[in-house]
Coordinates of C-alpha atoms in Angstrom, one line a residue:
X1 CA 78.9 -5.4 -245.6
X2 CA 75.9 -5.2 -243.8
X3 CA 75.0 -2.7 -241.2
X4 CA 75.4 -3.4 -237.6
X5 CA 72.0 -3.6 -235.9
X6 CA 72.0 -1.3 -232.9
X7 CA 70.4 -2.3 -230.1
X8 CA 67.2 -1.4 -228.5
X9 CA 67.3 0.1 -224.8
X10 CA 65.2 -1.3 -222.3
X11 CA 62.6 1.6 -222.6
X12 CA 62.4 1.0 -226.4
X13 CA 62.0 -2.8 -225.8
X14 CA 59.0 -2.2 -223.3
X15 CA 57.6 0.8 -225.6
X16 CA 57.5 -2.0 -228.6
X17 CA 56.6 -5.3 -225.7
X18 CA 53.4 -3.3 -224.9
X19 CA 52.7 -1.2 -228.4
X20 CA 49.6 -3.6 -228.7
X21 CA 48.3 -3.4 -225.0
X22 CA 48.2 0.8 -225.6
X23 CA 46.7 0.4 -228.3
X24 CA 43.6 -1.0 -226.7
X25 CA 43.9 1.1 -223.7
X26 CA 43.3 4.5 -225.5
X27 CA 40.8 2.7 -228.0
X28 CA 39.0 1.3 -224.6
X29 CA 38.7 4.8 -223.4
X30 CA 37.6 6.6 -226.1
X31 CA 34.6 3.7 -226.1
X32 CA 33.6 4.4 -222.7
X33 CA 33.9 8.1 -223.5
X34 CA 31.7 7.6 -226.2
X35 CA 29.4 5.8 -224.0
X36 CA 28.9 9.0 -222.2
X37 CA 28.3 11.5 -224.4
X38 CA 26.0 9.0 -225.9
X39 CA 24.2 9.3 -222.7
X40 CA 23.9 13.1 -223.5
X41 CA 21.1 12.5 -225.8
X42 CA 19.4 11.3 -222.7
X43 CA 20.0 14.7 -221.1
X44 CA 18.8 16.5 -223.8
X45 CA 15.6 14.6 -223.5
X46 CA 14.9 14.9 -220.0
X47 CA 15.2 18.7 -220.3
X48 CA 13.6 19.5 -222.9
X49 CA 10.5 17.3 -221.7
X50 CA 10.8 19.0 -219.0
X51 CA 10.6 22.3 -220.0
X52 CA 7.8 22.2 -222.8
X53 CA 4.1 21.7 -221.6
X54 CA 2.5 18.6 -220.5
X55 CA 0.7 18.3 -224.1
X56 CA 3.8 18.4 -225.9
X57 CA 6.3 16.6 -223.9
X58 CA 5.6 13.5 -225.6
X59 CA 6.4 14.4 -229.3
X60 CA 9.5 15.9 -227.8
X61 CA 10.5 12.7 -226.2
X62 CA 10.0 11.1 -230.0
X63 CA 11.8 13.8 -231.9
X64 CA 15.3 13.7 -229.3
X65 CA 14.8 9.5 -230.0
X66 CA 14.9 10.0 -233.5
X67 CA 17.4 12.7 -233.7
X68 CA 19.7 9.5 -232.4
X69 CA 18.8 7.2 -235.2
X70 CA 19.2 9.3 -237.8
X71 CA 22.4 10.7 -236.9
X72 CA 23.8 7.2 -236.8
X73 CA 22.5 6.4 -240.2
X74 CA 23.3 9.4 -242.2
X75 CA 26.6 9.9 -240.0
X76 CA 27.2 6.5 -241.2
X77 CA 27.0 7.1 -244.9
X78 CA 27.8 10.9 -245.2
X79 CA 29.2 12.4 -242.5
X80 CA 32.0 10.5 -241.5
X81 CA 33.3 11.4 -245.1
X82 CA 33.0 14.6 -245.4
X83 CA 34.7 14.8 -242.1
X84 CA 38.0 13.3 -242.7
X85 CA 39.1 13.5 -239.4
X86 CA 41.3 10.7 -239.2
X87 CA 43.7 11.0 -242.6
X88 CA 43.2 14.3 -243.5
X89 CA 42.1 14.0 -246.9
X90 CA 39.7 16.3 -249.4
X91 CA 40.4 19.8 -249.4
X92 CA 40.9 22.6 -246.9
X93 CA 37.6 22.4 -247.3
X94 CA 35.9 19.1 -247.1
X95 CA 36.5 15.5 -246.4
X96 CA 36.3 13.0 -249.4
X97 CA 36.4 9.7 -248.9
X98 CA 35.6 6.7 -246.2
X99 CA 32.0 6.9 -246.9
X100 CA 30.0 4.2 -245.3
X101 CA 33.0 3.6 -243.7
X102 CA 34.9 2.4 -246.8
X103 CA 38.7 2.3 -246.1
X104 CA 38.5 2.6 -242.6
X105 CA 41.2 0.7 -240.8
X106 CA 38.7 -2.0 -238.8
X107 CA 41.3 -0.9 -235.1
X108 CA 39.6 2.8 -236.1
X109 CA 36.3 1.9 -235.8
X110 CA 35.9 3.9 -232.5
X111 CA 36.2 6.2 -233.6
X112 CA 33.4 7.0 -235.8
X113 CA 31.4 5.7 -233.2
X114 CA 32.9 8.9 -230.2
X115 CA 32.1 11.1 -233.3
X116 CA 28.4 9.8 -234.2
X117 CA 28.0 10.8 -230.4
X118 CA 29.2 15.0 -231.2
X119 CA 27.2 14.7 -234.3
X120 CA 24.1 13.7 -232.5
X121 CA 24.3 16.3 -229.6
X122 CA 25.1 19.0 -232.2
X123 CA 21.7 17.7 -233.9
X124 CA 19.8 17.8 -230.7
X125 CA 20.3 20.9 -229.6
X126 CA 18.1 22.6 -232.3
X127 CA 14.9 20.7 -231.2
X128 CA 14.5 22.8 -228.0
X129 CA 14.3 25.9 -229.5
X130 CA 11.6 24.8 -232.1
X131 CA 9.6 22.8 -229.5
X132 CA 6.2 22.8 -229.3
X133 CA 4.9 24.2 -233.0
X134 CA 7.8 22.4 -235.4
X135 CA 6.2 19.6 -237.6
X136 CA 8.0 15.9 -237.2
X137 CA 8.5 16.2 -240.5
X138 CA 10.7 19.2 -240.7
X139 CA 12.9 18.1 -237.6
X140 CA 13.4 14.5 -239.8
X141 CA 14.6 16.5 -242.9
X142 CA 17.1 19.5 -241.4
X143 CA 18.5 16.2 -238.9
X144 CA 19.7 14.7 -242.2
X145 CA 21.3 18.5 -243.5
X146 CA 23.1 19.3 -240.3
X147 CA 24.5 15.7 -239.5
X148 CA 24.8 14.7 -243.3
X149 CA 26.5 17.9 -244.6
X150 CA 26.3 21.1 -242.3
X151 CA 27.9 19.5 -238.9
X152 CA 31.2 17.3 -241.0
X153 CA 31.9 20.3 -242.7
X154 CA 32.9 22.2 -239.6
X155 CA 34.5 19.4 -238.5
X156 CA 36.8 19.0 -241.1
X157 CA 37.7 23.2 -240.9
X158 CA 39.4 22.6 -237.5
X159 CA 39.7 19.4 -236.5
X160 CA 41.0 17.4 -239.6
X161 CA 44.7 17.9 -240.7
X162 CA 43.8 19.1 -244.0
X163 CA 40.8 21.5 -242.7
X164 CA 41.8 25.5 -243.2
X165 CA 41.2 26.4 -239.5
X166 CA 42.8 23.2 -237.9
X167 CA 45.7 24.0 -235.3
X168 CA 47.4 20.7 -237.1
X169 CA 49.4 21.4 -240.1
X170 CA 49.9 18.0 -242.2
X171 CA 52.9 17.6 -244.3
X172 CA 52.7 18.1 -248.6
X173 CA 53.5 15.7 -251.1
X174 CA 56.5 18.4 -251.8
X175 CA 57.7 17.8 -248.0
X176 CA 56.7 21.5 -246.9
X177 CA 54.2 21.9 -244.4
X178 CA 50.9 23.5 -244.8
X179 CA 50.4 26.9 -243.6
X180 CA 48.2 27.7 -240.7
X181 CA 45.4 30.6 -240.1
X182 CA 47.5 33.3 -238.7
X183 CA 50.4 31.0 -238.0
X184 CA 48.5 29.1 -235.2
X185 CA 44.6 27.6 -236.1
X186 CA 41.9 28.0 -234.4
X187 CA 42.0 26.0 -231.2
X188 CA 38.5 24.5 -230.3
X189 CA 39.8 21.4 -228.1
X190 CA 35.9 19.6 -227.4
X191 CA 34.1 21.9 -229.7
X192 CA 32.3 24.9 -228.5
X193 CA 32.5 26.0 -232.0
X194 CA 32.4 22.6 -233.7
X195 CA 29.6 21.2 -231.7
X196 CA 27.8 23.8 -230.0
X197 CA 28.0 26.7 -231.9
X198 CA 26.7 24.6 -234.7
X199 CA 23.7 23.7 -232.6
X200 CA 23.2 26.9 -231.4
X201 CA 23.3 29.3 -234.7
X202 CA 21.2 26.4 -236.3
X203 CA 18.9 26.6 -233.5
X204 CA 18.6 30.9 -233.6
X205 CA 17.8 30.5 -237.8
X206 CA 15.2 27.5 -236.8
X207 CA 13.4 30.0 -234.5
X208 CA 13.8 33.1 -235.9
X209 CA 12.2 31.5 -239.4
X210 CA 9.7 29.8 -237.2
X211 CA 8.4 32.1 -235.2
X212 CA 6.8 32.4 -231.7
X213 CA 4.4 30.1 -230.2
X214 CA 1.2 31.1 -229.9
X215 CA 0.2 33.8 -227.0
X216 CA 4.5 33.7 -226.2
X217 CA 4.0 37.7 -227.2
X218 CA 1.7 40.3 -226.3
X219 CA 0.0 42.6 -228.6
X220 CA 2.8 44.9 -227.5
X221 CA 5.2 42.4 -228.4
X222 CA 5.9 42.1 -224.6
X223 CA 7.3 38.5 -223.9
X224 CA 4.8 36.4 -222.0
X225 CA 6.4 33.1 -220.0
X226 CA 5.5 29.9 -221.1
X227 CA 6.7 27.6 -218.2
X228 CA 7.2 24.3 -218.6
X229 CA 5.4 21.3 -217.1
X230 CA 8.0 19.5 -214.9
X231 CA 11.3 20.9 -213.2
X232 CA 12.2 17.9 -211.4
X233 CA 12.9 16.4 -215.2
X234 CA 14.4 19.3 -216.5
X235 CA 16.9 19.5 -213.8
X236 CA 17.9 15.8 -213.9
X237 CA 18.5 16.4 -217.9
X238 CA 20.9 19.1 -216.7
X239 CA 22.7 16.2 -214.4
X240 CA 22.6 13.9 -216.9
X241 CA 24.2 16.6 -219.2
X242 CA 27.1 17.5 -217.1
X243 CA 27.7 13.9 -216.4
X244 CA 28.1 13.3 -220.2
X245 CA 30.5 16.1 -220.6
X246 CA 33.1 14.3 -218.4
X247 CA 33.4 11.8 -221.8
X248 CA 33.0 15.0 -223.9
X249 CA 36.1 17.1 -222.9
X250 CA 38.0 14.4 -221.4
X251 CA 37.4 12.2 -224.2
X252 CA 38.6 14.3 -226.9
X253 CA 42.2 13.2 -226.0
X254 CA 41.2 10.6 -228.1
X255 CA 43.7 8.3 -225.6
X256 CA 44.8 8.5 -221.8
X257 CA 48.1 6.7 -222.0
X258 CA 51.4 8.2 -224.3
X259 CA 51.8 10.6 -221.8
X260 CA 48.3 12.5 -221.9
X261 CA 46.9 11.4 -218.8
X262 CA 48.0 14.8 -217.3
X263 CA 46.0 16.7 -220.0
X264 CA 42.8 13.8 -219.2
X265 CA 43.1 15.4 -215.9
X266 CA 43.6 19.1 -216.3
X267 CA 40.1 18.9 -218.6
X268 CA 38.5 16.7 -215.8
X269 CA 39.0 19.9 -213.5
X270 CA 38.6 22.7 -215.5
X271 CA 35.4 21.4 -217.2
X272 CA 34.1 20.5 -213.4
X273 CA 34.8 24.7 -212.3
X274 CA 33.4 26.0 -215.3
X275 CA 30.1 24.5 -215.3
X276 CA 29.8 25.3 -211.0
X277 CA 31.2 28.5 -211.9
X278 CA 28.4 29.0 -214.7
X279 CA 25.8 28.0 -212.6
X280 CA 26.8 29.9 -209.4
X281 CA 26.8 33.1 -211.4
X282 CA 23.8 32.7 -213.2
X283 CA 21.7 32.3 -210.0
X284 CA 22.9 35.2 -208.1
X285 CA 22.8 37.5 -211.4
X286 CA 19.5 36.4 -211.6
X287 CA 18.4 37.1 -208.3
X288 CA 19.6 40.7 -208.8
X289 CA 17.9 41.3 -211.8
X290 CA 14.8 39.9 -210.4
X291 CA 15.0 41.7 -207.0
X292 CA 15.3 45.2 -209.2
X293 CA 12.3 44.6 -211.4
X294 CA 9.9 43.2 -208.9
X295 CA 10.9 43.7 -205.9
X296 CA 11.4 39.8 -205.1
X297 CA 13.7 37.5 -204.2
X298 CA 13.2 34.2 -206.4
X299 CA 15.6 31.6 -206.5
X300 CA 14.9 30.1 -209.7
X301 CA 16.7 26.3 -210.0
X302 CA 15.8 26.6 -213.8
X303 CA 18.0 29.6 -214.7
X304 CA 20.7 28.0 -212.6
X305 CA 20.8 25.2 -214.3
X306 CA 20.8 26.5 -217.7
X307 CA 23.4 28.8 -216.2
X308 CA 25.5 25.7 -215.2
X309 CA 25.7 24.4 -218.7
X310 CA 26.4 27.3 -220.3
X311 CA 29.5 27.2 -218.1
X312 CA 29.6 23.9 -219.4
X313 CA 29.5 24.9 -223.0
X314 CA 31.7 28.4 -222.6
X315 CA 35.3 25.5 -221.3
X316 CA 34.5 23.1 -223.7
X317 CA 37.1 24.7 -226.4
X318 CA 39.4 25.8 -223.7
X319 CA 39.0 23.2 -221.4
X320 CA 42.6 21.2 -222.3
X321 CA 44.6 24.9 -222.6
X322 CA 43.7 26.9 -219.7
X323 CA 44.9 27.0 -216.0
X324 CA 41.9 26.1 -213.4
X325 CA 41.3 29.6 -212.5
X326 CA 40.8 30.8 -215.8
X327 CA 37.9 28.0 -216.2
X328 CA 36.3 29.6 -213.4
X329 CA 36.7 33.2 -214.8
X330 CA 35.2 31.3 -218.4
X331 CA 32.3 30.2 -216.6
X332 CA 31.7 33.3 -214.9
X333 CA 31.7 35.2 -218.2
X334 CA 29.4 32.1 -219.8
X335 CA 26.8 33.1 -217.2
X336 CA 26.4 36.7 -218.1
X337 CA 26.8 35.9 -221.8
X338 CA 24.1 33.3 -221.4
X339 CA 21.8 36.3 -219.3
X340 CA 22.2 38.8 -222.0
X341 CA 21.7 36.7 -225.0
X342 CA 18.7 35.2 -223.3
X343 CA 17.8 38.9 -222.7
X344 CA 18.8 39.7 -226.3
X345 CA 16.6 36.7 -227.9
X346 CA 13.5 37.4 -226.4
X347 CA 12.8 40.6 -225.5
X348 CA 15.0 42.6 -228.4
X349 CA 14.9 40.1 -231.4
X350 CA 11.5 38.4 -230.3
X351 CA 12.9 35.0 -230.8
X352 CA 11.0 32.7 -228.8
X353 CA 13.2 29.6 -227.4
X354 CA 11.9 27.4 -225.0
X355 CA 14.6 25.6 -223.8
X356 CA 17.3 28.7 -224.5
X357 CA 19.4 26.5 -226.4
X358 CA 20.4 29.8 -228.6
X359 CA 21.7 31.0 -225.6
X360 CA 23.3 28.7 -224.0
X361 CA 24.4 26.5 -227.0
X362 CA 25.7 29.7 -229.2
X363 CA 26.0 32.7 -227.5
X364 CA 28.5 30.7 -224.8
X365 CA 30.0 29.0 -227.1
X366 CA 30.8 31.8 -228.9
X367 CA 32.4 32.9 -225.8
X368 CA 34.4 29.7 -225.7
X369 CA 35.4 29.7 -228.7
X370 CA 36.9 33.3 -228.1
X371 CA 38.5 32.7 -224.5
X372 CA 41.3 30.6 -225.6
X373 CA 42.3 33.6 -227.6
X374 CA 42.9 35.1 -224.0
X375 CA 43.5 31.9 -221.9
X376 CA 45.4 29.4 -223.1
X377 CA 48.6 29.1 -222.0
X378 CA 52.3 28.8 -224.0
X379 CA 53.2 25.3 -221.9
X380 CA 49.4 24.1 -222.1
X381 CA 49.2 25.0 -226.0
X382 CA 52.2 22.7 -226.6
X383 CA 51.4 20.0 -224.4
X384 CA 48.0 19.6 -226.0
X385 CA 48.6 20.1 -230.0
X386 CA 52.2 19.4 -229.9
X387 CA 55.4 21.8 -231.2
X388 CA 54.7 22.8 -234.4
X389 CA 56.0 21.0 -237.2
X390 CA 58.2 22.8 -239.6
X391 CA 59.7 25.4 -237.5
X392 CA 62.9 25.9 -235.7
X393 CA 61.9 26.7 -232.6
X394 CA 58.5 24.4 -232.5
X395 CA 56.8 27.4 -230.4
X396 CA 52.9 27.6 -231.1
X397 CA 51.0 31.0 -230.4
X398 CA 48.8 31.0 -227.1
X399 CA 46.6 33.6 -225.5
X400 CA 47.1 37.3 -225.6
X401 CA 46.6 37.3 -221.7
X402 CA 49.8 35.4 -221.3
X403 CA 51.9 37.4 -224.0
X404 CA 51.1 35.6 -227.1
X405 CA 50.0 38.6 -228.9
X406 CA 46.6 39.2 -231.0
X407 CA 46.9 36.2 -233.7
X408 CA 45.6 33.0 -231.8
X409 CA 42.1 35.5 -231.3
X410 CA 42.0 36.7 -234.5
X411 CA 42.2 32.8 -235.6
X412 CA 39.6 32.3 -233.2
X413 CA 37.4 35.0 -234.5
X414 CA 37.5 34.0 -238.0
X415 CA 36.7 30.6 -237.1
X416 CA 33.8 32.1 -235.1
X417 CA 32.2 33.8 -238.0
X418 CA 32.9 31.5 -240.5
X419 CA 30.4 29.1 -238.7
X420 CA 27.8 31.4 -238.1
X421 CA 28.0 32.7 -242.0
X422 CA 27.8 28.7 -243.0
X423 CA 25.3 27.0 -240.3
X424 CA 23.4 30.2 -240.6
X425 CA 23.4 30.8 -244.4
X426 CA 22.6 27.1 -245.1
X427 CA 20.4 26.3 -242.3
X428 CA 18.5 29.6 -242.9
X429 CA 17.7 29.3 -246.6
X430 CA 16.4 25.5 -245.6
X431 CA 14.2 26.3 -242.8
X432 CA 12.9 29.6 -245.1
X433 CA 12.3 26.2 -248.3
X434 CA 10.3 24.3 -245.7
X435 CA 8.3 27.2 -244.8
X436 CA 7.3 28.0 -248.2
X437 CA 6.4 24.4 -248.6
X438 CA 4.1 24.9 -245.9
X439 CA 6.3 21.8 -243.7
X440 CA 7.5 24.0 -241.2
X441 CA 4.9 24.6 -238.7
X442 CA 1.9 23.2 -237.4
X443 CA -1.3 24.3 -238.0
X444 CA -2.9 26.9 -235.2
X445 CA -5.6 24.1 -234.3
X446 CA -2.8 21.6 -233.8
X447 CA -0.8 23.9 -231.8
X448 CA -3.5 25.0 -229.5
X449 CA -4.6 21.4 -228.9
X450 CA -0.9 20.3 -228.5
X451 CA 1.2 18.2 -230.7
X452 CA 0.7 15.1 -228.5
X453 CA -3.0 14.7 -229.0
X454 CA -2.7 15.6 -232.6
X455 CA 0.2 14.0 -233.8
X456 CA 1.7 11.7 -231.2
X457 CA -1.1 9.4 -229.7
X458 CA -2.0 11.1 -226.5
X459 CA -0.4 12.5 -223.7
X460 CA 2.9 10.9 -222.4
X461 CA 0.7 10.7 -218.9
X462 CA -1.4 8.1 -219.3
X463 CA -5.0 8.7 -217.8
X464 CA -4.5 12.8 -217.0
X465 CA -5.3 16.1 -219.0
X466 CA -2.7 16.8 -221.5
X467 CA -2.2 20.5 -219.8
X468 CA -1.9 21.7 -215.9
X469 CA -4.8 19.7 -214.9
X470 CA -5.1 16.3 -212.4
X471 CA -1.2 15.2 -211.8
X472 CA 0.8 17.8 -213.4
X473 CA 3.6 19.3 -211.6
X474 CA 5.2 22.6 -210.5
X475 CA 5.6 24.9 -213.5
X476 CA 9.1 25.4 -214.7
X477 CA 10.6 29.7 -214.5
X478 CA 8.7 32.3 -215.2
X479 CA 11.4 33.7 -217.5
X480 CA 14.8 35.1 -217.4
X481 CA 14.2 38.4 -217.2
X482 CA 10.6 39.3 -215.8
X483 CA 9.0 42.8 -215.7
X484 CA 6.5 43.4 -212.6
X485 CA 3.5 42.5 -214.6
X486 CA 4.9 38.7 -214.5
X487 CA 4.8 37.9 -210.9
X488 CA 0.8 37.7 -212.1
X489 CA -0.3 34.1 -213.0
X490 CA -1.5 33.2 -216.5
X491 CA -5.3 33.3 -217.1
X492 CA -5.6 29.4 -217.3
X493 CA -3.6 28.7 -213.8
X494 CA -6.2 31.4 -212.4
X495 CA -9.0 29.5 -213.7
X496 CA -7.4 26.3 -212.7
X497 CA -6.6 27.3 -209.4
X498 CA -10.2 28.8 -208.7
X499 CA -11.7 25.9 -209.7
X500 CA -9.1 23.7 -207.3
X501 CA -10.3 26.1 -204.5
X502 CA -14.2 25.4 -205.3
X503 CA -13.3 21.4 -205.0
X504 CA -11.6 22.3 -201.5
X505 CA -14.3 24.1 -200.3
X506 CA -16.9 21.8 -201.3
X507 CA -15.2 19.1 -199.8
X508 CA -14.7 20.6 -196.9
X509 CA -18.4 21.6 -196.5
X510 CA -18.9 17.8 -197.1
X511 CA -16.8 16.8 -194.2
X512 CA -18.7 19.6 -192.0
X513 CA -21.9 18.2 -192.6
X514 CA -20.6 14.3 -191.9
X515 CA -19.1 15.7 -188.4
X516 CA -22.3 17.2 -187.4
X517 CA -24.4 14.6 -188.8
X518 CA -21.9 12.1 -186.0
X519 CA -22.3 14.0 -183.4
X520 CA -26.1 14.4 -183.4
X521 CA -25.8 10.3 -183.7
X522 CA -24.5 10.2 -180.3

């Protein structure tokens, strides 16, 4: 006899009526979120144009434009794979299959194209901190390691099913359920570890192996600013940044309808506070510092806005599992942690970083990364990843500032330094192969003429001198941290500005003579 059919409710009929129609909603979303952390890689140009020197601005500009087509090529063929982000296949360790996008269900396709968007931003932040005196060549070659190999890998740790640090524990073939890192997994929601921590460790072994630019130290090993050519462009790469981030965080839902519009939202706010937060902080900090070494008050809109998007950086793992106010407190902390590791780089380790993308890329995400061990809440956790699977009570662990004990931060931690052991170990022994090949740097001719005449075609300003000369603009901060000796202007801005004065005055002796010669007319 066969079974009697039960009948759907009205809720399960309209649940199956518009299945399809939710479908393309979230897919729809995650597209236009893409779209915006595409947009990104345009902030990342802007700023780090902006903060180089006139001569090299345009190789920059080249080197951020190519860092986007490689990452969609070799994303396309290797990273994706090794990823695994959507099946949860491979190893605890890596992803093994969908290369070249075999086997990926055609309604996916979206996205591999929100996740060529991380891996390109991860990719990009590295090129600020070797500006100015890495060859072309070199940036080509570790784009292909950290988007190819370096970047998926991470990926798969924490955010694929399978991966040994991912909060998501996937069912066995023997119907048990995976164990997690101390019970819990590491939760890094948008990826201040995944993304920018990656960036950021990359960028500190880059530099360190580099080294300095020429005449960025003294012969006392003093730091010496370097400013940068153009404010106005670095700042709007800041906007442009923080405008990407709202499909950065948000879009990591990876859908707004099934009932996680409310999470959509919560990440909308806290990611909005801790970047204002980050770059209110910064400022004042700054101010302070500067008022006790020199004696001067300097509002500098550069350090603000690198403050703001360490902010930025510092909620992007916490931004879906923390109240609003601890965003705030996040970006606070990001500020000073961006400060002293800006401190730390330059005038401890002698790292020189012209954009501070070590800084504000890895030491705040570090931070981030770490804060949700404190932050995140019990009713956040579980509205975000789900009860956990396998359990009889579903609880997950959440922040030890809340009462959820010391595991979900030492899960953090361990995700922490297993990133900086593999981007660092890897991405250190290939920058040390390339400078033993000699493909590292360029020469000390090229790098005093500047990349752009050398290398690029010319300056990226048509018709002016490649340095501070006819149509250049304000110079970028004097640095983070000045000593008294600072507030003194380079020897080529003296020179320049002498020689500005000697125009002035000769014009002006010009227009003298023409006003006499007028009046004795009449």
């Amino acid at each position: 006899m066969a079974e009697e059919s039960v009948p759907l409710t009205f809720e399960d009929q309209f649940a199956e009526a518009f299945a399809p129609a939710t479908a393309d909603i979230n897919a729809t979303y995650v597209i236009i979120s893409g779209v915006f952390v595409f947009l990104m890689q345009a902030g990342f140009c802007m700023l780090t144009a902006g903060s180089v020197r006139a001569r090299n601005a345009r190789g920059i500009i080249l080197k951020n434009l190519m860092d986007t087509c490689v990452a969609a090529l070799v994303y396309f063929l290797l990273g994706w794979g090794l990823a695994g982000l959507l099946i949860g296949d491979g190893n605890s360790f890596i992803g093994t299959s969908q290369f070249a996008l075999g086997g990926l269900d055609p309604t996916m396709l979206y996205n591999w194209f929100f996740q060529f968007c991380f891996a390109a931003a991860a990719c990009t932040i590295v090129s600020g901190a070797l500006a100015e005196r890495a060859t072309f060549v070199s940036y080509i070659l570790y784009s292909v390691l950290i988007i190819g190999f370096v970047y998926p890998v991470v990926t798969h740790w924490v955010w694929s099913p399978s991966g040994w640090a991912s909060a998501f524990r996937s069912e066995q073939a023997d119907g048990t359920f995976r164990s997690l890192l101390f019970g819990c997994g590491a939760y890094d929601f948008a990826g201040s570890g995944a993304v920018h921590m990656v960036g950021g460790v990359a960028a500190f072994a880059g530099a360190a192996l580099l080294g300095p630019r020429m005449g960025r130290f003294d012969a006392n090993g003093k730091p010496v600013p370097i400013p940068g050519h153009n404010v106005a462009l670095a700042v709007l790469g800041t906007f442009i940044l923080w405008f990407g981030w709202y499909g950065f965080n948000p879009g990591s839902t990876l859908m707004v309808m099934n009932g996680t519009s409310a999470i959509v939202a919560r990440v909308c706010v806290t990611t909005t506070l801790g970047g204002a937060a980050g770059g209110i902080m910064t400022l004042f900090t700054h101010v302070l510092i500067q008022y006790k070494t020199t004696g001067k008050v300097v509002w500098d809109v550069m350090v603000a806005a690198n403050g703001a998007l360490a902010g930025l950086v510092a909620i992007t793992a916490p931004c879906a599992t923390v109240e609003p106010w601890a965003a705030i407190i996040i970006g606070m902390c990001g500020a000073w942690v961006y400060l002293g590791g800006s401190y730390l780089n330059s005038h401890i380790l002698k790292i020189d970083d012209p954009v501070d993308a070590i800084a504000v890329h890895g030491w705040a995400g570090i931070w981030g990364v770490l804060a949700n061990g404190l932050f995140a809440t019990e009713g956040f956790v579980a509205q975000t990843y789900g009860t956990m699977p396998g359990t009889e009570d579903g609880v997950r662990l959440y922040g030890g500032f809340y009462g959820g004990g010391g595991k979900l931060f030492a899960a953090q931690l361990v995700y922490v330094l297993a990133i900086i052991g593999w981007v660092g170990g890897l991405m250190g022994m290939f920058f040390f192969a390339l400078k033993m090949a000699g493909l590292f740097r360029v020469s000390a001719e090229v790098e005093a003429e500047g990349c752009d005449t050398s290398h690029y075609g010319g300056s990226v300003y048509h018709g002016l001198t490649p340095e501070t000369g006819a149509g250049a603009t304000a110079p970028a901060s004097k640095g983070v941290f000045p000593s008294k000796g600072d507030a003194a202007s380079s020897s080529s801005d003296s020179d320049e500005l002498e020689r500005l004065k000697a125009e002035v005055a000769d014009l002006s002796s010009k227009v003298d003579a023409l006003a006499k010669a007028g009046t004795s007319t009449v």
